[in-house]
PDB file of C-alpha atoms in Angstrom:
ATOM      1  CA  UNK A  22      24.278  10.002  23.494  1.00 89.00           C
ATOM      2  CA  UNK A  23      24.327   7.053  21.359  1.00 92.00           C
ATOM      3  CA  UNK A  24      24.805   6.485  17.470  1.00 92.00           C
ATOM      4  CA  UNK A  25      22.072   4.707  15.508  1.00 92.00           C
ATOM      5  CA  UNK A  26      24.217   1.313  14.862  1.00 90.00           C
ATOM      6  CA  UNK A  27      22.317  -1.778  17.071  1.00 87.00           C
ATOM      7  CA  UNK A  28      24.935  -2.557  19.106  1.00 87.00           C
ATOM      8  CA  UNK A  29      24.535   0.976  20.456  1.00 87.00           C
ATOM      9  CA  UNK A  30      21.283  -0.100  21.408  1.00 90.00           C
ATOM     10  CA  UNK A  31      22.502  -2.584  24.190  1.00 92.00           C
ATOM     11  CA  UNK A  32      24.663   0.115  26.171  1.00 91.00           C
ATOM     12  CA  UNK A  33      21.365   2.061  26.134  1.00 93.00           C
ATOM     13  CA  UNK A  34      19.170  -0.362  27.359  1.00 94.00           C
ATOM     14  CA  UNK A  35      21.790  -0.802  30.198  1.00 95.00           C
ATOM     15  CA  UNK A  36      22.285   2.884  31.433  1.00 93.00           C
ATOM     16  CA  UNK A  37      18.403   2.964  31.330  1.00 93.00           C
ATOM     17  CA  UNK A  38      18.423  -0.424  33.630  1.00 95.00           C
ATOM     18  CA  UNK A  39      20.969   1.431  36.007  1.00 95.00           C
ATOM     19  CA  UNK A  40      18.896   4.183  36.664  1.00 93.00           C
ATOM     20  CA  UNK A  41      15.374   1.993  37.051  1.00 94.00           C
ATOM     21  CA  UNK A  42      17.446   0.392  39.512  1.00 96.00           C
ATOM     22  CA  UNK A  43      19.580   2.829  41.320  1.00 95.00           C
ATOM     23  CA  UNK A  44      15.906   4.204  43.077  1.00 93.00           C
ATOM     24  CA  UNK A  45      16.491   7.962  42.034  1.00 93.00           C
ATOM     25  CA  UNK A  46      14.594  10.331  39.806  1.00 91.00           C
ATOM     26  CA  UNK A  47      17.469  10.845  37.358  1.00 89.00           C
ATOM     27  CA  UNK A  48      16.579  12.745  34.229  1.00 92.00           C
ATOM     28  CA  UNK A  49      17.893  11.165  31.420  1.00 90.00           C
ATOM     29  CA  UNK A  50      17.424  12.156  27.288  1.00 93.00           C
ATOM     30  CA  UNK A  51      18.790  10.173  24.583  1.00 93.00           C
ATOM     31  CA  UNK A  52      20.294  11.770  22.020  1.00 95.00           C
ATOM     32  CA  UNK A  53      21.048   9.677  18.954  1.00 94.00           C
ATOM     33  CA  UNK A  54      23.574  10.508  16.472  1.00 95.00           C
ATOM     34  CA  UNK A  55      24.020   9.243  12.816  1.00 94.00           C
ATOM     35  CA  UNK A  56      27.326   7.522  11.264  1.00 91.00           C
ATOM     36  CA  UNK A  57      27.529  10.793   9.584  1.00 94.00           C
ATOM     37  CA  UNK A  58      27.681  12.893  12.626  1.00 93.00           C
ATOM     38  CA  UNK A  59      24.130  14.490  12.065  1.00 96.00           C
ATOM     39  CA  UNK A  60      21.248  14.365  15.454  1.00 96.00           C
ATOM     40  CA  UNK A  61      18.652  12.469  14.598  1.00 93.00           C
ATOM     41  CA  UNK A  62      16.362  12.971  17.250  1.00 78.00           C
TER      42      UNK A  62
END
C-alpha cells in the first residue's frame, strides 16, 4: 500500500528492488491510496 504523493514512490521502488533481489517468487500488488483516503487503483 502506498499513497499517491512522489515520495511514496521511492519506498515502492525499494520493496520492489528487495524482492527482484531476494531470488523468490513473492507476489506482490500495489495498492495506491489517495490523500483523501479513497483506492485508486
Amino acid at each position: 500500500m502506498r499513497m499517491e504523493v512522489p515520495c511514496c514512490g521511492g519506498i515502492e521502488a525499494a520493496v520492489k528492488n528487495a524482492f527482484l533481489n531476494s531470488g523468490k517468487l513473492i507476489p506482490l500488488q500495489v495498492v495506491t491510496v489517495s490523500a483523501d483516503g479513497r483506492i485508486l487503483d
